[in-house]
Structures are given as structure tokens and as C-alpha cells.
Coordinates of C-alpha atoms in Angstrom, one line a residue:
Chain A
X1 CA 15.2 43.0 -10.3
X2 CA 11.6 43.9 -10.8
X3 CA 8.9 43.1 -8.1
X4 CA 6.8 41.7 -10.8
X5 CA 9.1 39.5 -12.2
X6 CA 8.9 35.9 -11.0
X7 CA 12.4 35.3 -9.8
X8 CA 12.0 38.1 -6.8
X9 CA 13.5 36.4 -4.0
X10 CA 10.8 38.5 -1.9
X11 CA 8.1 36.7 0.4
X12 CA 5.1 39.1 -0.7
X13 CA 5.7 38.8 -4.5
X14 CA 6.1 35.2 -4.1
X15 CA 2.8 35.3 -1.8
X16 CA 1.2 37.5 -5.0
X17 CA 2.2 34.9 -7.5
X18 CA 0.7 32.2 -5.6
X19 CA -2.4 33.8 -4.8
X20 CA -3.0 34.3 -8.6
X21 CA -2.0 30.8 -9.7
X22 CA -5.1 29.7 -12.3
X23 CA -4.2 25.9 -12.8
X24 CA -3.0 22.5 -10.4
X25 CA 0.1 22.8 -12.3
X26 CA 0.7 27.1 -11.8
X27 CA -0.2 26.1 -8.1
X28 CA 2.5 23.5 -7.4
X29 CA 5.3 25.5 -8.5
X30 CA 3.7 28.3 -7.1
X31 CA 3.9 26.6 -3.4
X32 CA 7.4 25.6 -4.1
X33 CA 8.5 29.1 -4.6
X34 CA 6.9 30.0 -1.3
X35 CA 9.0 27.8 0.2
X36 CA 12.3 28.8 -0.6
X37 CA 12.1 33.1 -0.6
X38 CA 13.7 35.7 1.7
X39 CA 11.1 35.6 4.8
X40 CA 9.6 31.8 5.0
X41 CA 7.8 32.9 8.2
X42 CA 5.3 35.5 6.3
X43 CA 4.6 32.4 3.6
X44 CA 3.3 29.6 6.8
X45 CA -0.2 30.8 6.6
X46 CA -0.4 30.0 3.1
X47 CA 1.4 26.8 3.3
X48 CA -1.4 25.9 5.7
X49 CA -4.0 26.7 3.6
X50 CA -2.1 24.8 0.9
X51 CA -2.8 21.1 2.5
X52 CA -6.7 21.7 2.0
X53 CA -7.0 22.3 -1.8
X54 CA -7.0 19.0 -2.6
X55 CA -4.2 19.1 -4.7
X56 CA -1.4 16.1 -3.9
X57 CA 1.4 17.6 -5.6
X58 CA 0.8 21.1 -4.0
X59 CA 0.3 19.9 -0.9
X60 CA 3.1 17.8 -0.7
X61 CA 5.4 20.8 -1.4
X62 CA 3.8 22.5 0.9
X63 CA 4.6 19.5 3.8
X64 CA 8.6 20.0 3.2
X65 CA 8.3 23.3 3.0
X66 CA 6.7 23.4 6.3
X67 CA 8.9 20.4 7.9
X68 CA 11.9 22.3 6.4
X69 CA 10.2 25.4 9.1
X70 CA 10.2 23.3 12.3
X71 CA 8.6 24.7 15.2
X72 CA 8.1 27.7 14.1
X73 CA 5.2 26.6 11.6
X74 CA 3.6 24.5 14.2
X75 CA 1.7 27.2 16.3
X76 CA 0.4 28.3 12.5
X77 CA -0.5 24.8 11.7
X78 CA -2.6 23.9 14.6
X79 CA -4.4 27.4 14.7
X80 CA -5.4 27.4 11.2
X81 CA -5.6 23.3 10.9
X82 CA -9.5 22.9 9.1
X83 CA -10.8 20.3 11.6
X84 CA -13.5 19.1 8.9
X85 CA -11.0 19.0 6.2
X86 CA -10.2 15.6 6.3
X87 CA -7.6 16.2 3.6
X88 CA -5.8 18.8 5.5
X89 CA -5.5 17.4 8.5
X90 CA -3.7 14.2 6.6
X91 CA -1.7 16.4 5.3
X92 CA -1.0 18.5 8.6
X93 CA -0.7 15.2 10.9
X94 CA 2.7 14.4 8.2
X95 CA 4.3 17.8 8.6
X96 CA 3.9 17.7 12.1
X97 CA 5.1 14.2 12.5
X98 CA 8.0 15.2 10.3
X99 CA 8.4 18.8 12.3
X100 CA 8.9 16.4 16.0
X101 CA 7.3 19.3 17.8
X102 CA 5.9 18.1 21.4
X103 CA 2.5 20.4 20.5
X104 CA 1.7 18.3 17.9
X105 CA 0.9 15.2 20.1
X106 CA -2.3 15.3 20.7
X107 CA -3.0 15.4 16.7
X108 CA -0.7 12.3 16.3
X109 CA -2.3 10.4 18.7
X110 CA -5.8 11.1 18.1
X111 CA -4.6 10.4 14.2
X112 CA -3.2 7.1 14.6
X113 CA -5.8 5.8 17.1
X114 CA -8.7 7.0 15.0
X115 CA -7.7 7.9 10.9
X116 CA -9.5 6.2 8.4
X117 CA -6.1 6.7 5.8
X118 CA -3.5 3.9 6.8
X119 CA -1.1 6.5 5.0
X120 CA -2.2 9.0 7.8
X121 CA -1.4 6.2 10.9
X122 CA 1.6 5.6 9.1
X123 CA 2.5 8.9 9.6
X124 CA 1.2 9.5 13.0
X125 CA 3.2 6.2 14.2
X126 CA 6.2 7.4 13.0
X127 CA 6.0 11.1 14.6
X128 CA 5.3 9.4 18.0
X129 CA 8.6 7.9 17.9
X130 CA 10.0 11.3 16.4
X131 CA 9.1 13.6 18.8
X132 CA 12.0 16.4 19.9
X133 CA 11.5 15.9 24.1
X134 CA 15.2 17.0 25.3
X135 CA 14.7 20.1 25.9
X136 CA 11.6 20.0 28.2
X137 CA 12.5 18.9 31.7
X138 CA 12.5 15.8 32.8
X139 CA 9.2 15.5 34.3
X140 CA 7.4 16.7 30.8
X141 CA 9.4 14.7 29.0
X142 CA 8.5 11.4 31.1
X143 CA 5.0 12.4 30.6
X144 CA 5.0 12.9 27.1
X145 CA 7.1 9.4 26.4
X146 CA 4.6 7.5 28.5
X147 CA 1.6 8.5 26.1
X148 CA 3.8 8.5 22.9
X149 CA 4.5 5.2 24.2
X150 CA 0.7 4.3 25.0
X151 CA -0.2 5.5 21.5
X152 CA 2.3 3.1 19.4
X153 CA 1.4 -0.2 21.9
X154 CA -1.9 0.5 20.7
X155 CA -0.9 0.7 17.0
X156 CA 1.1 -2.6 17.3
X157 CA -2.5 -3.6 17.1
X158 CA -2.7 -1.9 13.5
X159 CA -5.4 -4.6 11.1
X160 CA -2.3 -2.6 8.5
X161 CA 0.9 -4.4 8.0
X162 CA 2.5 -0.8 7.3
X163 CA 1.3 0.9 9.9
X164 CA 2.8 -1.7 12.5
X165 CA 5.6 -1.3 10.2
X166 CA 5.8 2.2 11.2
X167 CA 4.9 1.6 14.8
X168 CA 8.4 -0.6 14.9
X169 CA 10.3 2.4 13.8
X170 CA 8.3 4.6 16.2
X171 CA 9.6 2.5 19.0
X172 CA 13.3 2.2 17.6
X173 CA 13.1 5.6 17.9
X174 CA 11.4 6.3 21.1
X175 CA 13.9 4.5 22.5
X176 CA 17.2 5.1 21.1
X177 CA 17.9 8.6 22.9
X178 CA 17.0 6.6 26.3
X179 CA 19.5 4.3 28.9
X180 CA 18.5 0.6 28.8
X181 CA 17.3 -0.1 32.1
X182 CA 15.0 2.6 31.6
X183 CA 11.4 1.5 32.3
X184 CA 10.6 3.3 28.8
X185 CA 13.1 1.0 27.2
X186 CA 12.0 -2.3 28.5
X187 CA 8.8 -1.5 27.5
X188 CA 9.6 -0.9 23.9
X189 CA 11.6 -4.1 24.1
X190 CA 8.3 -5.1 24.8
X191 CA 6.6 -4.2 22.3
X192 CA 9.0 -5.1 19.5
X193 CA 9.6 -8.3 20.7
X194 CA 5.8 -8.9 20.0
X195 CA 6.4 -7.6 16.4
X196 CA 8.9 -10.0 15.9
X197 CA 7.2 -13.1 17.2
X198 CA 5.8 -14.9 14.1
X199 CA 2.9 -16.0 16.2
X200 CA 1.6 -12.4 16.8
X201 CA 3.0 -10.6 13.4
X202 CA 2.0 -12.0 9.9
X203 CA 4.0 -9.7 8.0
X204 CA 7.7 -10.7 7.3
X205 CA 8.9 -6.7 6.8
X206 CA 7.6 -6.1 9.9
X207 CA 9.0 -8.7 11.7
X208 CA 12.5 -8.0 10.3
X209 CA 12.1 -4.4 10.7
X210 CA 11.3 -4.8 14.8
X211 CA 14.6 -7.1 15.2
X212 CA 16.9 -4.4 13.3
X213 CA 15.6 -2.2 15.8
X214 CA 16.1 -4.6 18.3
X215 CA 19.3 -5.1 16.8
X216 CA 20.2 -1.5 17.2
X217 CA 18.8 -0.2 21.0
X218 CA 21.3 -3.8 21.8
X219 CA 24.0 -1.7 20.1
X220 CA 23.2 1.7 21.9
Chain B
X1 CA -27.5 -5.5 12.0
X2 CA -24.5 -6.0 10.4
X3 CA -24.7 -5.3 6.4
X4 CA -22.1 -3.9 4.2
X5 CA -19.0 -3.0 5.0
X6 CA -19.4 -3.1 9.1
X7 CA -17.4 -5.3 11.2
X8 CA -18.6 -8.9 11.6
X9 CA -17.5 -11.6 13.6
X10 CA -16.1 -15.2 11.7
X11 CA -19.7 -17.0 13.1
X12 CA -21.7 -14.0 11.4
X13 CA -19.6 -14.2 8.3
X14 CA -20.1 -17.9 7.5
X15 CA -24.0 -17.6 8.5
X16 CA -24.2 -14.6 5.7
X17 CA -22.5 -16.9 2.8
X18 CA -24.8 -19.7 4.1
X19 CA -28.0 -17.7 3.6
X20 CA -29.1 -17.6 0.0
X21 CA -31.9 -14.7 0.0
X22 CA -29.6 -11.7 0.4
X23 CA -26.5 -11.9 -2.1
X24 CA -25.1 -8.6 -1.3
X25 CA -24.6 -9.9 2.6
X26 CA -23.3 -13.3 0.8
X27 CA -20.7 -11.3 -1.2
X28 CA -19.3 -9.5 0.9
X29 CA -19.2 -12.4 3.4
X30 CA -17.0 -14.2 0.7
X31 CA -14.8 -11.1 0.8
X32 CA -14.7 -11.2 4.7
X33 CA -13.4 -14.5 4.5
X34 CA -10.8 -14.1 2.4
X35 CA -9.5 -11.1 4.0
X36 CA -9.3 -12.8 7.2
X37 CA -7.8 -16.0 5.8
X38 CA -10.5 -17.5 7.5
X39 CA -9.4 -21.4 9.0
X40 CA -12.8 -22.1 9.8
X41 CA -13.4 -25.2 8.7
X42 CA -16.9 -24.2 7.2
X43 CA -15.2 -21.6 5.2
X44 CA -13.7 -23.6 2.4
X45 CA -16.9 -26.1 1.5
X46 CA -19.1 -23.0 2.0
X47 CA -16.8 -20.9 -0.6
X48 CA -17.0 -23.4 -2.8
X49 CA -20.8 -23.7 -3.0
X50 CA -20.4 -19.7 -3.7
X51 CA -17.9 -20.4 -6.1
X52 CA -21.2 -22.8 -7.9
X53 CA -23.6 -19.9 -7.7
X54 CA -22.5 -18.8 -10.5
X55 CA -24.8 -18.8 -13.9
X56 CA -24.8 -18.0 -17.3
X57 CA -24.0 -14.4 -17.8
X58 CA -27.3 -12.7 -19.1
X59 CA -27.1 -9.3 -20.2
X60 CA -30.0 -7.3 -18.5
X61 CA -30.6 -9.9 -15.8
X62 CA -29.2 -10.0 -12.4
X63 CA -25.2 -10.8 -12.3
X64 CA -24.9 -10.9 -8.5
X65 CA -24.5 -14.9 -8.2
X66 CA -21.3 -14.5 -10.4
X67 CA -20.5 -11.3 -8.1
X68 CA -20.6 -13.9 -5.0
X69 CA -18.6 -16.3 -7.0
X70 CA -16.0 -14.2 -8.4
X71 CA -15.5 -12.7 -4.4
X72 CA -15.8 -16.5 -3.8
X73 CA -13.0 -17.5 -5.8
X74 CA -10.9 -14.7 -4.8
X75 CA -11.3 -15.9 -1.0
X76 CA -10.6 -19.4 -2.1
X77 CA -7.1 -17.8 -3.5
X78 CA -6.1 -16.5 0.0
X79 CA -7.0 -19.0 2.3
X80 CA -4.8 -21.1 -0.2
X81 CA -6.6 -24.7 0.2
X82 CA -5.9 -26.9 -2.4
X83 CA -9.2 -28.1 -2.3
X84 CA -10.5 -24.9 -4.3
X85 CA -7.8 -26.4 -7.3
X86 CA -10.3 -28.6 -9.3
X87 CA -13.2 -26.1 -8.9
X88 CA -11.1 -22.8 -9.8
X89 CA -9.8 -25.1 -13.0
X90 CA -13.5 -25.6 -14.2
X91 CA -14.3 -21.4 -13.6
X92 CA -11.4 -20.9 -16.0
X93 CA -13.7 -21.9 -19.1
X94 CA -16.9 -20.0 -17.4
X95 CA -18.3 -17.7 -20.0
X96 CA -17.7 -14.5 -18.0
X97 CA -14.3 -13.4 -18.0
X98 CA -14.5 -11.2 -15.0
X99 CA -15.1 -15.1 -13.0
X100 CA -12.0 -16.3 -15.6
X101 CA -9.7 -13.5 -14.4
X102 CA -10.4 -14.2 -10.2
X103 CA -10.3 -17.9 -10.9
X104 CA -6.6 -17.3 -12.7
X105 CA -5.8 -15.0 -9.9
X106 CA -6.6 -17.5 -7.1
X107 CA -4.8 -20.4 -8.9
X108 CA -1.5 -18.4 -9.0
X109 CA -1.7 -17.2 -5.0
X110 CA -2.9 -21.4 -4.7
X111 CA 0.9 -22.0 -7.3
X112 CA -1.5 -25.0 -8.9
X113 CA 0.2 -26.3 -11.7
X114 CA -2.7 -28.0 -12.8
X115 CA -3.4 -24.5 -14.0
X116 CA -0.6 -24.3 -16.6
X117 CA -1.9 -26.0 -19.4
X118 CA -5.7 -24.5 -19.6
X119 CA -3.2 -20.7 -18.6
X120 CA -1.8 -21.4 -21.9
X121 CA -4.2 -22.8 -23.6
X122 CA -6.3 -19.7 -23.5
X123 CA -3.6 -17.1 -24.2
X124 CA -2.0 -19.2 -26.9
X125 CA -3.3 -17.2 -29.8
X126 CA -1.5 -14.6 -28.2
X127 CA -2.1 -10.3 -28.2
X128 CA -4.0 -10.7 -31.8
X129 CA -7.2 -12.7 -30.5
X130 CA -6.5 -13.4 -27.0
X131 CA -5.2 -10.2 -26.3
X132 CA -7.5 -8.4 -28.5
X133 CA -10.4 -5.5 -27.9
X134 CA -14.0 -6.8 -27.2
X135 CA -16.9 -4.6 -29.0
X136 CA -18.5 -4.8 -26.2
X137 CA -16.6 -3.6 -23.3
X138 CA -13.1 -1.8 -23.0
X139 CA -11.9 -5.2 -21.9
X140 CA -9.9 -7.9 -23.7
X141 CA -11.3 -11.0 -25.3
X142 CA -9.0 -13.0 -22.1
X143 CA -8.2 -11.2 -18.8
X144 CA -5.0 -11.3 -19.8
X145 CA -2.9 -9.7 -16.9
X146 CA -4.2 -12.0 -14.4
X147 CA -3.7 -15.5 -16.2
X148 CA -0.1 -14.2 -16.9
X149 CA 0.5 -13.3 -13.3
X150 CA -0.8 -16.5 -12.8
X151 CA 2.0 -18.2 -15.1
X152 CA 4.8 -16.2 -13.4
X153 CA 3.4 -17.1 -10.0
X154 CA 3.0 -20.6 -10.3
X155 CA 6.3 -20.8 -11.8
X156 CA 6.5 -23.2 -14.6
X157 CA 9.3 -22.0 -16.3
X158 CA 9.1 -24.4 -19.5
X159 CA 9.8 -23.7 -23.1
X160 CA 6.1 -24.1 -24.2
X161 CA 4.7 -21.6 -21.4
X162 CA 7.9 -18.9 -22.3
X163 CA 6.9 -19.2 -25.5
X164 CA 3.2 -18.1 -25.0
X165 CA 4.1 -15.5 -22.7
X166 CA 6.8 -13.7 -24.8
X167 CA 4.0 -12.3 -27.3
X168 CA 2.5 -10.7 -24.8
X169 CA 5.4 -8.4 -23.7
X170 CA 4.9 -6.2 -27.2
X171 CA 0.7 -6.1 -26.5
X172 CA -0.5 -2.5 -26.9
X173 CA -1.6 -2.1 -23.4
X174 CA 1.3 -1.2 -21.1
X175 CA -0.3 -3.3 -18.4
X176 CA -0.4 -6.1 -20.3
X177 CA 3.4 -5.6 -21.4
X178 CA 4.1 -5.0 -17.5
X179 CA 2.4 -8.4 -16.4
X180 CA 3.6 -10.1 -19.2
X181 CA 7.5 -9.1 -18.0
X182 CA 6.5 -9.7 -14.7
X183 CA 6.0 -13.5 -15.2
X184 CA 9.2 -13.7 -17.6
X185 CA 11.6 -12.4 -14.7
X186 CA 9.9 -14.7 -12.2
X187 CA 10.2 -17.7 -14.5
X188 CA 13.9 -17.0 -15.7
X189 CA 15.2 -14.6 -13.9
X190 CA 16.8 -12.6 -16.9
X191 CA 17.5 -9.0 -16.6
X192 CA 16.0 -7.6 -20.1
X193 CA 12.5 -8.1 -18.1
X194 CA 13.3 -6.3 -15.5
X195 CA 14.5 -3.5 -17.7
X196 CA 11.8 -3.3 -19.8
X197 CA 9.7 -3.1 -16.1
X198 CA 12.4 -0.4 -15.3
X199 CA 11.1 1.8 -17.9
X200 CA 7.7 1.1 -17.2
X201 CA 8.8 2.5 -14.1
X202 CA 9.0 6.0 -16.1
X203 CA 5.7 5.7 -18.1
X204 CA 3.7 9.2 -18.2
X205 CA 1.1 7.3 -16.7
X206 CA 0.6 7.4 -13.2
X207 CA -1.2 3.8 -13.5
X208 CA 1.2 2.5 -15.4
X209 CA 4.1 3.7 -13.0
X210 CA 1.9 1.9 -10.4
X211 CA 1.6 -1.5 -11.9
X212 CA 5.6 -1.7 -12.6
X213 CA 6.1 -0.4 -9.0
X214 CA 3.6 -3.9 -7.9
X215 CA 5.6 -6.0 -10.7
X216 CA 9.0 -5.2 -9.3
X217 CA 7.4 -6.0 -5.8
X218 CA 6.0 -9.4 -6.5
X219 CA 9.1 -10.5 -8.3
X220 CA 11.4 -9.3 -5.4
X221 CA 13.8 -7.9 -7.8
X222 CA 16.4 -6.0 -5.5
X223 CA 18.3 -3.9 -8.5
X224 CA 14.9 -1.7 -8.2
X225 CA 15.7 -0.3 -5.2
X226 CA 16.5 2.8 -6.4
X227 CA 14.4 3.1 -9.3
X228 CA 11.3 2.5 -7.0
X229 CA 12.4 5.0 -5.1
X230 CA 12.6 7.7 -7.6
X231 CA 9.4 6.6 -9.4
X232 CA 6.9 9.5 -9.1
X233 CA 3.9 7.9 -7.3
X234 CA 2.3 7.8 -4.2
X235 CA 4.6 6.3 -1.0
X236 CA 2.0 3.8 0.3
X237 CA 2.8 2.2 -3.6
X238 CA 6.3 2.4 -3.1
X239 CA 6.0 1.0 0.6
X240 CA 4.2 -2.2 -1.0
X241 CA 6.6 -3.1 -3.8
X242 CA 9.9 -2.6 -1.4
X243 CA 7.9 -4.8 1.2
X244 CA 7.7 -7.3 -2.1
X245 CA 11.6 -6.6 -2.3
X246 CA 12.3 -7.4 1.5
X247 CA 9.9 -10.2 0.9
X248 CA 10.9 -12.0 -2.4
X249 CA 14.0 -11.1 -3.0
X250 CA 15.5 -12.0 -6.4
X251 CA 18.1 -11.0 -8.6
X252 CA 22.0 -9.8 -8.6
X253 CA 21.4 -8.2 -5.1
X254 CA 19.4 -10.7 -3.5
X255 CA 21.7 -11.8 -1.2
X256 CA 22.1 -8.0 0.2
X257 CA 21.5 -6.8 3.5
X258 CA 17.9 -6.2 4.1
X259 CA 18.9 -2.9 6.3
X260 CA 19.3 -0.8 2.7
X261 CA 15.6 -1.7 1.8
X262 CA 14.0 -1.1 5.0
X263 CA 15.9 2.1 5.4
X264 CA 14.4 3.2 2.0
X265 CA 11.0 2.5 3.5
X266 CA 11.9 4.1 6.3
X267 CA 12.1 7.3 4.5
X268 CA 8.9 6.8 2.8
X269 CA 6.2 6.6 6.1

């Protein structure tokens, strides 16, 4: 098999190809190679740089690819992350709510408190409840709950049906991993008991979606 | 100052409609309104005296009184007071269609079946001449997709409306065939609709793809689950029309646990 030929299984040809894609169409494919070749770890960089091209299709490629990663993409992500590209960082606030890595908090928390993109809160909420705490100690990981937690009580508050949408499923799964007379638990009872009440929560998928999650911590 | 677009408060939104020097505040006052569902009980009589702004359409002249009424009329659709019916019913013969298609719209969220006959009435000379180009603008002689939302909404499933409708689903426009299926399924619940919808589903257009995804949603109809879900378009689409699934759900599979739907959404934030 031939370096230059475009089935090499090899990071840096598949890094060449991409870097000479000419078209949005050459470039998606392009990104997709990257993210299935021999060395994934050489290709994070230009994942990264992927998500502010302004191309969806490219950059949703380049989201699994980086999910598909984990942690390891994460220090890339944030160090390279263009602050004033608001399209990247939508785009990096979904991989790292999809990746669950505890060093992406602060970027989902300042994203659903603050985005303009309802798609990008949505995101955010979700990651909040997603985040992978169990192998910090204990003290960390109470830490990090409580402002997970803070961040999706706030979001309840969402003026978008689908972010409190997502804010329910943040709190299922907050929760979930945690004993029911924990004080984290109760709270999250909390908090989806007010996205169920008709009274407080205008949306009917939302309201169903908090008592299936209700529904399921019961079950734990 | 508030102007366009910043937050206002329900008091500040009702004094801008009020106020007849500055129409831009006064439109997007109306639109304030509406979003909030206002239950002021200003909001209706004040929307309606909007909803009268409007004029004759003159080219060249100012069109912002119709603006007002047309965000007017759409306000009057989602605070759903059936006071708006008789007005809404008179816009429907207003020379400017852009007023025709947000009076239809609001009638349908308002299910006034006082709106059936004049509905039909307008789109009875079906894709030919209702449905047909203008010379003037890339629109259609009647805003078509709105009054036959409108017909499915409302839900008058007689022979005579059917009849009108069916036309419709072999326009040109795919949009038009899409809203035009839409209102068939809701009125008789017959799967060729929604299969014809299905396909849409699959149209090389992205738009296209888009309005099928909203169809599907509004009608509820639970066999799409799967389709939607493999429709290439945008998740925050998908998210709506599997809310409208949850939400209004018809067909074989309407009966089906909820959990299957919300899981699929699940996957989608």
C-alpha cells in the first residue's frame, strides 16, 4: 500500500489528505478519515480546528470523532478551543458534554448559563448530568456535583422548552449513580418534581420526561 | 429604552402596541404578546385594534400597519381567544396575502370552524389558480400551506373539505404537497398520507426534509419514529417533531409507551 494512496490506514497521510481537501464535500469525508486511522491521538489537533470552519457536516464528524477519543482529546480541546469563535465553541461545548470529562465544567456551565444557541444549552445541560466523577475522591466529586447541580437548577429556568427538556435528563442522570437519601438526590427530586408540576412547566414532554426520571431514581 | 428585540416587561409591551407613532415598537410589541401568551386583559382588545391597522396594500408606500397586523394576528392565534374569530374571518379576504396566510394560521391554532367554509372557499379552484405562481412575487396566488394547515388543524373532516384538499397533494411545490398530506392524515387518519410525508422525509432538499419532519410532528403520527430519526437534518428539528409525537400522538402506535420516543430524544440533545 502506497502512502499516497487514500486508503493508508496511516495518521500523517490521512492528516495530508485533509489538509489538502479543496471543497465542503472533500472536507467532510476528509475529517471522517481522520477519525478512524492508526494513531487518533496525532489527528486531535485537527479535529479541533475542524469545529471552527463553519462547516456542519465536517464538524459534526469531527464531534464523534472526538467523543469517540474521551479524555484524552479534552486537554487538546480546551487548549486550542477559539474563544471568539462562537461556532467552535458550540461545537466544542457538545464533544465535551458527550466526552463527560470533569475539565470540561467550567465550559458547560458558563455555556448553559450564558449561550445564545438553545442547541448549545441543550448540550451543556445534558453534559452536566453526564459528567464521569467516580474516580475523583470523594471530596472532588461532592464539589463538582454541587455546581453541576447549581448549573441545571438554574437551567430549569430555561425561556426553551428543550433545554428544560435536557435539564430533566441532566438531573436523571446526576442522580442515578447516587444513594437516595443523599442530599444530592433529594435535591434533584427537587428539581424534577418542579418540571413535572403543570403549574411551573408548560411543556407536556418535559413534564413527562421529569416523571420517567422520577420514575427511574424510585426504581434505583 | 427598550426598542427592538430587548427584554420588556407585560406593562411596557401593552403601552408600545398602544402608541401609534412608532410602528416598529408596536410590531414587535404584538410579537411580545404572543410569545408570552400574554393574559392581560388589555392584550386581546388592543391586538385587535392592531389587527385593524391594516390598509390597502400600496406598492411603494409604507407596509408597516399590515406588518403590525399580520404580527397582530399571529399573537391573536396563540393567546387563542375566541374573540379574535370574527376579526381573523374578515383578514382572510384582505388583499394582501401575507395578512391572509397569518389570519389562516391563527384560525387553525384558535380550531374556529367558522373558518372552514371561507378555507375552502379560497382554495377551491385548487393548485391550477389557487395554487398557481404570481408575476409578481415567487409566491402563490393563495398562501396555500397555511389555509391547509389550517383545515387539518381545525379538523373538519367532511367530504366537501377532503375534496378540496386532495388536489393539493400533486401541487408542484413539495411544501405544498407536504401541508396538503399533513391536513389529510389529521382529518382521516389514513396511512397513504403519512407515507407520501415519509418520503418527503427523504427529499434532496434540506427544507423539504424539514417541513415533513414539522408535518409528522403536528400530526403526532408515532410510525415516524424511526424515519425521523434517520432523516438527515439538524437535531433541534428532529427534537420538535418527536416532541409533536409525544405530544399528539396518532396512528397504529399511539397507544405505545412514551419511554421509546423520549429515549429517541434523548439521543438527539
Amino acid at each position: 500500500m502506497t502512502a499516497e494512496r487514500g486508503d493508508s490506514q496511516h495518521a500523517a497521510d490521512r492528516i495530508r489528505a485533509f489538509e489538502q481537501a479543496s471543497s465542503a464535500e472533500e472536507l467532510v469525508v476528509a475529517t471522517r478519515r481522520l477519525t478512524a486511522c492508526d494513531d487518533p491521538l496525532a489527528t486531535v489537533p485537527h479535529l479541533v480546528r475542524v469545529l471552527g470552519f463553519n462547516n456542519p457536516g465536517a464538524a459534526v464528524a469531527a464531534v464523534d470523532g472526538l467523543i469517540a477519543l474521551g479524555p484524552a482529546a479534552v486537554g487538546p480541546l480546551l487548549t486550542h478551543l477559539d474563544a471568539h469563535n462562537y461556532g467552535a465553541r458550540a461545537w466544542a461545548v457538545r464533544a465535551l458534554a458527550g466526552i463527560g470529562d470533569p475539565r470540561g465544567l467550567d465550559v458547560l456551565e458558563e455555556a448553559l448559563a450564558t449561550d445564545v444557541g438553545p442547541s448549545v444549552r441543550r448540550a451543556a445541560a445534558r453534559g452536566l448530568g453526564a459528567l464521569r466523577l467516580e474516580s475523583l475522591p470523594e471530596d472532588d466529586r461532592q464539589r463538582l456535583r454541587e455546581r453541576c447541580l447549581e448549573g441545571l437548577e438554574n437551567g430549569r429556568r430555561d425561556g426553551e422548552w428543550v433545554v428544560r427538556y435536557a435539564v430533566a435528563v441532566g438531573f436523571e442522570g446526576l442522580a442515578l449513580p447516587l444513594p437516595p437519601a443523599h442530599p444530592h438526590s433529594q435535591r434533584v427530586g427537587t428539581g424534577l418534581r418542579l418540571l413535572l408540576a403543570p403549574e411551573q412547566e408548560e411543556a407536556r414532554v418535559v413534564r413527562l420526561r421529569a416523571g420517567v426520571a422520577l420514575k427511574r431514581l424510585e426504581r434505583r | 429604552m427598550a426598542g427592538d428585540g430587548e427584554p420588556i416587561s407585560e406593562a411596557e409591551a401593552l403601552e408600545q402596541l398602544r402608541q401609534t407613532d412608532d410602528q416598529s415598537r408596536q410590531y414587535y410589541a404584538a410579537w411580545w404578546l404572543g410569545r408570552m401568551r400574554s393574559q392581560h386583559p388589555e392584550a386581546v382588545p388592543l391586538l385587535l385594534t392592531a389587527l385593524r391597522q391594516r390598509q390597502p396594500r400600496n406598492p411603494g408606500a409604507g407596509v408597516e400597519h399590515n406588518a403590525v397586523a399580520r404580527n397582530a394576528a399571529r399573537a391573536l392565534g396563540k393567546i387563542a381567544d375566541a374573540r379574535a374569530v370574527s376579526e381573523l374571518l374578515a383578514v382572510l379576504d384582505d388583499a394582501d396575502d401575507g395578512l391572509r396566510e397569518a389570519a389562516a394560521r391563527a384560525l387553525g391554532e384558535l380550531r374556529a370552524k367558522a373558518a372552514v367554509p371561507p378555507l375552502i372557499r379560497r382554495l377551491a379552484s385548487g393548485p391550477d389558480v389557487a395554487g398557481a405562481h404570481r408575476s409578481d412575487s415567487p409566491r402563490l396566488q393563495e398562501p396555500c400551506e397555511a389555509m391547509l394547515e389550517a383545515l387539518g388543524a381545525i379538523g373538519v373532516a367532511e367530504a366537501e373539505v377532503l375534496a378540496v384538499i386532495k388536489p393539493f397533494t400533486r401541487h408542484e411545490r413539495p411544501l405544498v404537497r407536504s401541508a396538503a398530506c399533513r391536513a389529510l392524515l389529521q382529518l382521516t387518519g389514513e396511512t397513504a398520507w403519512a407515507d407520501e410525508l415519509l418520503q418527503l422525509l427523504q427529499h434532496p432538499q434540506l427544507q423539504v426534509r424539514r417541513a415533513a419532519l414539522m408535518d409528522l410532528g403536528a400530526v403526532g403520527w408515532r410510525p415516524a419514529l424511526v424515519p425521523i430519526q434517520r432523516t438527515l437534518a439538524e437535531n433541534s428539528l428532529k427534537l420538535i417533531a418527536l416532541r409533536g409525537l409525544v405530544e399528539n400522538g396518532s396512528g397504529s402506535e399511539a397507544d405505545s409507551d412514551d419511554e421509546a420516543v423520549l429515549m429517541a430524544m434523548d439521543a438527539l440533545l
